[in-house]
One Martini backbone bead per residue (centre of mass of N, CA, C, O) as a GRO file, in nm:
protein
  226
    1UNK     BB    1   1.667   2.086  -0.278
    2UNK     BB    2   1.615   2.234   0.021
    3UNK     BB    3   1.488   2.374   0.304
    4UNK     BB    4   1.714   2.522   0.361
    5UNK     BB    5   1.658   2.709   0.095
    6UNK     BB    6   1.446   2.840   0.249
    7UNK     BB    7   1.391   3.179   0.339
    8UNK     BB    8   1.321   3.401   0.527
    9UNK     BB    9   1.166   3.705   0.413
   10UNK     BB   10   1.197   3.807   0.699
   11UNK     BB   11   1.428   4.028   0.860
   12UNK     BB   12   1.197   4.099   1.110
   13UNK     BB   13   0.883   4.172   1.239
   14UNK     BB   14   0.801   4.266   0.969
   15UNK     BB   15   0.512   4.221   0.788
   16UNK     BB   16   0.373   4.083   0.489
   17UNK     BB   17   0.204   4.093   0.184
   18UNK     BB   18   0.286   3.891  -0.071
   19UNK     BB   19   0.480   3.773  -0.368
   20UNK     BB   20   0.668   3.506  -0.503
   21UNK     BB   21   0.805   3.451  -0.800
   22UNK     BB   22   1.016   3.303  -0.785
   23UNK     BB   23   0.875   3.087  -0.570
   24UNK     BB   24   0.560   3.047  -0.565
   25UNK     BB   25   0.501   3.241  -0.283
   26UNK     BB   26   0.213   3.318  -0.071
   27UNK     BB   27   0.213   3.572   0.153
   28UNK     BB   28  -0.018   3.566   0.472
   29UNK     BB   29   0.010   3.727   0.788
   30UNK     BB   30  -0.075   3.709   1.088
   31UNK     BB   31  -0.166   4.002   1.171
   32UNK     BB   32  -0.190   4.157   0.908
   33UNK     BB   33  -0.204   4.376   0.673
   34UNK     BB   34  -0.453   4.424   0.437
   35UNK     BB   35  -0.395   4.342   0.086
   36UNK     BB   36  -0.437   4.396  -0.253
   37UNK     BB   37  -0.392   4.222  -0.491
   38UNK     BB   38  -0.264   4.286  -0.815
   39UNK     BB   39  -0.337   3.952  -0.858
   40UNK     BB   40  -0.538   3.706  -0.839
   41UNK     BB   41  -0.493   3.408  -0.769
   42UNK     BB   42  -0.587   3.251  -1.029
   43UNK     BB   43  -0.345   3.487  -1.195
   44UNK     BB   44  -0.036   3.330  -1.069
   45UNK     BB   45  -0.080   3.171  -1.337
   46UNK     BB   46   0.008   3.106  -1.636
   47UNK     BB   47  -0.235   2.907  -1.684
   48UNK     BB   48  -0.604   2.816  -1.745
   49UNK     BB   49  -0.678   2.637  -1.536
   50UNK     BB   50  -0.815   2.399  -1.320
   51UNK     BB   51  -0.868   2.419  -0.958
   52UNK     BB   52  -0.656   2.287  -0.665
   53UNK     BB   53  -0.751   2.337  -0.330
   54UNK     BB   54  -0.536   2.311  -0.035
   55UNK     BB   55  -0.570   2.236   0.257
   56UNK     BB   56  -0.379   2.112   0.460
   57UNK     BB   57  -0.041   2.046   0.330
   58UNK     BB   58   0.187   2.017   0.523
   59UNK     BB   59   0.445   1.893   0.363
   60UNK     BB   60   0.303   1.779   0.027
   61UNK     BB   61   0.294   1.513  -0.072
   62UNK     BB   62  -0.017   1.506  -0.200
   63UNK     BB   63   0.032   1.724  -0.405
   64UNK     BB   64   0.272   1.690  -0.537
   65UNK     BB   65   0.161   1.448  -0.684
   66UNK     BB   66  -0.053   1.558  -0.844
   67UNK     BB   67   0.128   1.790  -0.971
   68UNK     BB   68   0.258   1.540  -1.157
   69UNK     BB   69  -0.017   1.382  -1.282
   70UNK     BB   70  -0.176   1.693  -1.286
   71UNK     BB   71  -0.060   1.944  -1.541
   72UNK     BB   72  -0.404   1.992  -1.654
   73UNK     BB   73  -0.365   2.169  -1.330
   74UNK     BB   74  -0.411   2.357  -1.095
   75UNK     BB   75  -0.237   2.456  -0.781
   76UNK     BB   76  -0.284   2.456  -0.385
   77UNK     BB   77  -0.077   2.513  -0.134
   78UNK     BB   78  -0.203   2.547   0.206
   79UNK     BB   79   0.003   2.682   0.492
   80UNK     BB   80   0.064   2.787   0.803
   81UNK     BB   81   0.360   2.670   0.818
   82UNK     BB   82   0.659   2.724   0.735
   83UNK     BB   83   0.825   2.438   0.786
   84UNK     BB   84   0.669   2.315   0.589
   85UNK     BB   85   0.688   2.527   0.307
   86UNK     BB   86   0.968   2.419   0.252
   87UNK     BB   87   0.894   2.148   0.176
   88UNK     BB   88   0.715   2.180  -0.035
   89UNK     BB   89   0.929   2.377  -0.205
   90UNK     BB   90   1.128   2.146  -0.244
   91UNK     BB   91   0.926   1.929  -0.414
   92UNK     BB   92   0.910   2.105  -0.598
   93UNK     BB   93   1.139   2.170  -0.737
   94UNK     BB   94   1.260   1.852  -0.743
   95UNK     BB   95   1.054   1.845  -0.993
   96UNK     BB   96   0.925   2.066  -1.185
   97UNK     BB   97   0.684   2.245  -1.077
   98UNK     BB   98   0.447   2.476  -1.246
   99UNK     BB   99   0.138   2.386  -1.101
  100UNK     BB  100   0.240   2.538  -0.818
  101UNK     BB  101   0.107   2.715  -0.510
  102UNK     BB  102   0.177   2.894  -0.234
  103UNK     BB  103   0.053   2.883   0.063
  104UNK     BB  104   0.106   3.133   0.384
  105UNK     BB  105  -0.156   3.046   0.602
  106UNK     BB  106  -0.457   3.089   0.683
  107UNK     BB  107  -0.765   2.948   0.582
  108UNK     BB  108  -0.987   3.159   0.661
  109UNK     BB  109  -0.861   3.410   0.550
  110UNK     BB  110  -0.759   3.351   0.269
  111UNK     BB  111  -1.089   3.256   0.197
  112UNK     BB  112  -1.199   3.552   0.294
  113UNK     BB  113  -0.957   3.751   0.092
  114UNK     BB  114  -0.810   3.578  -0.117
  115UNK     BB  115  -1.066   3.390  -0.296
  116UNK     BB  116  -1.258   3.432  -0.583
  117UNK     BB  117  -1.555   3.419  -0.667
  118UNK     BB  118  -1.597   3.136  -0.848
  119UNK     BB  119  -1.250   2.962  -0.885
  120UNK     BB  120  -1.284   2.673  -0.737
  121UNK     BB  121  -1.325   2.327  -0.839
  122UNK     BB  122  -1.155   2.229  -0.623
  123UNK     BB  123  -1.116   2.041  -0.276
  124UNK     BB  124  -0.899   1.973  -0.011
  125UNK     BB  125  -0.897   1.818   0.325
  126UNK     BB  126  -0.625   1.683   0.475
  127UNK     BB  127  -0.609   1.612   0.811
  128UNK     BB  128  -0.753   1.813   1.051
  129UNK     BB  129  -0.697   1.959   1.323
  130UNK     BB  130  -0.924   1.776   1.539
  131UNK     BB  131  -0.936   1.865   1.861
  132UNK     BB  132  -0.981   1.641   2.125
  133UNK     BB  133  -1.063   1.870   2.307
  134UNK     BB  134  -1.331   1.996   2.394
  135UNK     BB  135  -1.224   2.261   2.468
  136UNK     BB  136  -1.088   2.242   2.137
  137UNK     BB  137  -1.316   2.216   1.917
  138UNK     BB  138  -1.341   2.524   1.839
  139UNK     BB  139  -1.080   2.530   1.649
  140UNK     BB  140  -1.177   2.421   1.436
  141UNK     BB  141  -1.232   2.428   1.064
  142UNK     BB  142  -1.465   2.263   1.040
  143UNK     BB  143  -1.735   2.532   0.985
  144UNK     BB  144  -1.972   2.722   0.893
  145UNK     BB  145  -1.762   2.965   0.794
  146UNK     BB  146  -1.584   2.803   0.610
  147UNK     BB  147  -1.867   2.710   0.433
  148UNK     BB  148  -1.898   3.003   0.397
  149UNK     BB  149  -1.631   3.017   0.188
  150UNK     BB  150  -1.666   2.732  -0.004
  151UNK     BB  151  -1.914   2.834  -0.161
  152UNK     BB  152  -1.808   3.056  -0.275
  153UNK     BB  153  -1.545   2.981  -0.408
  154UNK     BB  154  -1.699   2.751  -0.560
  155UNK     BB  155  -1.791   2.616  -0.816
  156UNK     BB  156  -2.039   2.493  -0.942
  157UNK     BB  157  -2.001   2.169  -0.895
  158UNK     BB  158  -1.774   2.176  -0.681
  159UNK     BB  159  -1.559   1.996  -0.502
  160UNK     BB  160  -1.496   1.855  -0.130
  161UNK     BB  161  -1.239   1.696   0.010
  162UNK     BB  162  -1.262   1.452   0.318
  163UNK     BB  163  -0.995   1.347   0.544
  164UNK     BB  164  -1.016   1.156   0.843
  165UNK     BB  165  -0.957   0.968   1.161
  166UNK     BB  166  -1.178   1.146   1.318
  167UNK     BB  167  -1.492   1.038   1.399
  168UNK     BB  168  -1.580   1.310   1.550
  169UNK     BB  169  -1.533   1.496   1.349
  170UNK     BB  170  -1.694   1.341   1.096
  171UNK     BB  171  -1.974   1.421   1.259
  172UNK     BB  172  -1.909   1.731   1.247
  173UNK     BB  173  -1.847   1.755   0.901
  174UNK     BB  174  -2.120   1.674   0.814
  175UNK     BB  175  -2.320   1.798   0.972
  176UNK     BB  176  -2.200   2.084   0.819
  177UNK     BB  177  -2.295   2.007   0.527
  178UNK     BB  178  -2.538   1.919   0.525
  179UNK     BB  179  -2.691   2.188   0.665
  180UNK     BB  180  -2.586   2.297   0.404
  181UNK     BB  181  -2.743   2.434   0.128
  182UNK     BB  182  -2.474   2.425  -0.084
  183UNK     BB  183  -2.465   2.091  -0.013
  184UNK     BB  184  -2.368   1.747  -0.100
  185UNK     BB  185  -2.345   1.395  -0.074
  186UNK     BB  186  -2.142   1.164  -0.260
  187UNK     BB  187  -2.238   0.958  -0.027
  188UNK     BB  188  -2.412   0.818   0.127
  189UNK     BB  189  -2.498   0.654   0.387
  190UNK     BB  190  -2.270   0.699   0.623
  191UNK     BB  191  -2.082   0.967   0.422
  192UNK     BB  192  -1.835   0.737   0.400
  193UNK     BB  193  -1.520   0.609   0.317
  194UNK     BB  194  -1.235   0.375   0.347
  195UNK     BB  195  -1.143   0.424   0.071
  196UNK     BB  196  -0.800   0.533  -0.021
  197UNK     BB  197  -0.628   0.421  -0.237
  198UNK     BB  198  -0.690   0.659  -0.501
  199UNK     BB  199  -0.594   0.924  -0.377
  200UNK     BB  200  -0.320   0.963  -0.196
  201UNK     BB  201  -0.057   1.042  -0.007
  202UNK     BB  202   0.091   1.069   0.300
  203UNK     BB  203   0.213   1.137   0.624
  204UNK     BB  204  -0.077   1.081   0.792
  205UNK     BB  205  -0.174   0.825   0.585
  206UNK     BB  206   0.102   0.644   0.644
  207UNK     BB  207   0.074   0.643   0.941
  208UNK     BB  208  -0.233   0.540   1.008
  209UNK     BB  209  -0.181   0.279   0.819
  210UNK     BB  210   0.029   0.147   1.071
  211UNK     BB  211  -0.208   0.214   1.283
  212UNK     BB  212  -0.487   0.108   1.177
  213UNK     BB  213  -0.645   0.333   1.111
  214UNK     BB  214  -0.891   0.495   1.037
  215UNK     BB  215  -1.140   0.632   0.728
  216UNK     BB  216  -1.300   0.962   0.628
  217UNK     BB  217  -1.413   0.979   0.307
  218UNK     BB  218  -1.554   1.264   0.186
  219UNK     BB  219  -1.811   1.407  -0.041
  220UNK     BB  220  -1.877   1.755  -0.167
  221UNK     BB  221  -2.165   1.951  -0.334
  222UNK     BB  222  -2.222   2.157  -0.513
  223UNK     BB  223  -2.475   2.343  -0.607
  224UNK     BB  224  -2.707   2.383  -0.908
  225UNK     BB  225  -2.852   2.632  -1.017
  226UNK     BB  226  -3.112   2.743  -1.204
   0.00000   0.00000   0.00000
């Protein structure tokens, strides 16, 4: 299979949100009626497994290594854009993963109406991007609204791995997550490695790590309250 075998859904400007179970995709179009999903995020899934949920899965090279890795895993990989959303559905399908379901939306909009809380047992997201001009760094994503919906979404003791290449975006990332009330960071001072080596490859892992770019690797838990 290839991207171009994965047709648009949509026949004209009027979108919706749907569950397309024979691609194992669930689209939900910014900027349309929010509509009650029929069954749950995480029971669109065959097994009762685990689940890790990848924001910003780009082309999906992560996630899909993932989800061939590790089967006793379901996995979720969510990507706002089409063109990427066909790549990700290619690599499921030749790949033969029943273990993955692609979210085609956006991050924050998912994680605030469509993933029903304490169901996500991990989160990764990587290579956010940056927007690494201050005036467009109101636009990123890891900011407090969005740590206050994975704070809800993750179960207790759960975790959220993130990896950028962008030192001033890592200053911003931690600094909300050490402020929320909710995270601890299981990395001491000053809350990063550079070691990526166990992690698994990406596009844009691949792409920094030819042009010599650092990483900023950090990993945060969810608190669990007695």
């Amino acid at each position: 299979m290839t991207p171009k075998d994965l047709l648009s859904p949509f026949k004209d400007k009027k979108q919706k949100v749907f569950f397309d179970k024979s691609q194992n995709i669930l689209y939900i179009p910014q900027r349309t009626e929010r509509v009650l999903l029929e069954n749950p995020l995480q029971n669109l899934f065959s097994t009762p497994n685990p689940i890790h949920l990848e924001f910003c899965s780009g082309n999906g090279d992560w996630i899909c290594q993932k989800a061939e890795l590790y089967p006793q895993w379901n996995w979720i990989a969510l990507e706002m854009r089409f063109d990427r959303v066909r790549k990700i559905w290619s690599k499921m399908k030749n790949r033969g993963l029943n273990n993955l379901l692609i979210c085609c939306g956006e991050a924050l909009d998912i994680a605030t109406h469509y993933v029903d809380t304490q169901t996500i047992d991990q989160i990764s997201i990587n290579f956010p991007d940056p927007w690494p001009k201050k005036r467009h760094a109101k636009h990123r994503l890891i900011q407090a609204p969005f740590l206050n919906e994975l704070s809800r979404v993750l179960k207790p003791g759960g975790v959220a791995h993130v990896v950028t290449d962008d030192e001033n975006y890592f200053q911003q990332i931690s600094r909300h997550f050490l402020d929320h009330s909710s995270f601890s960071s299981l990395f001491p001072n000053p809350y990063f490695t550079s070691d990526v080596s166990d992690y698994g490859g990406s596009y844009f892992m691949n792409l920094w790590k030819e042009k010599k770019r650092s990483f900023y690797f950090s990993k945060f838990q969810m608190c669990v309250h007695s």
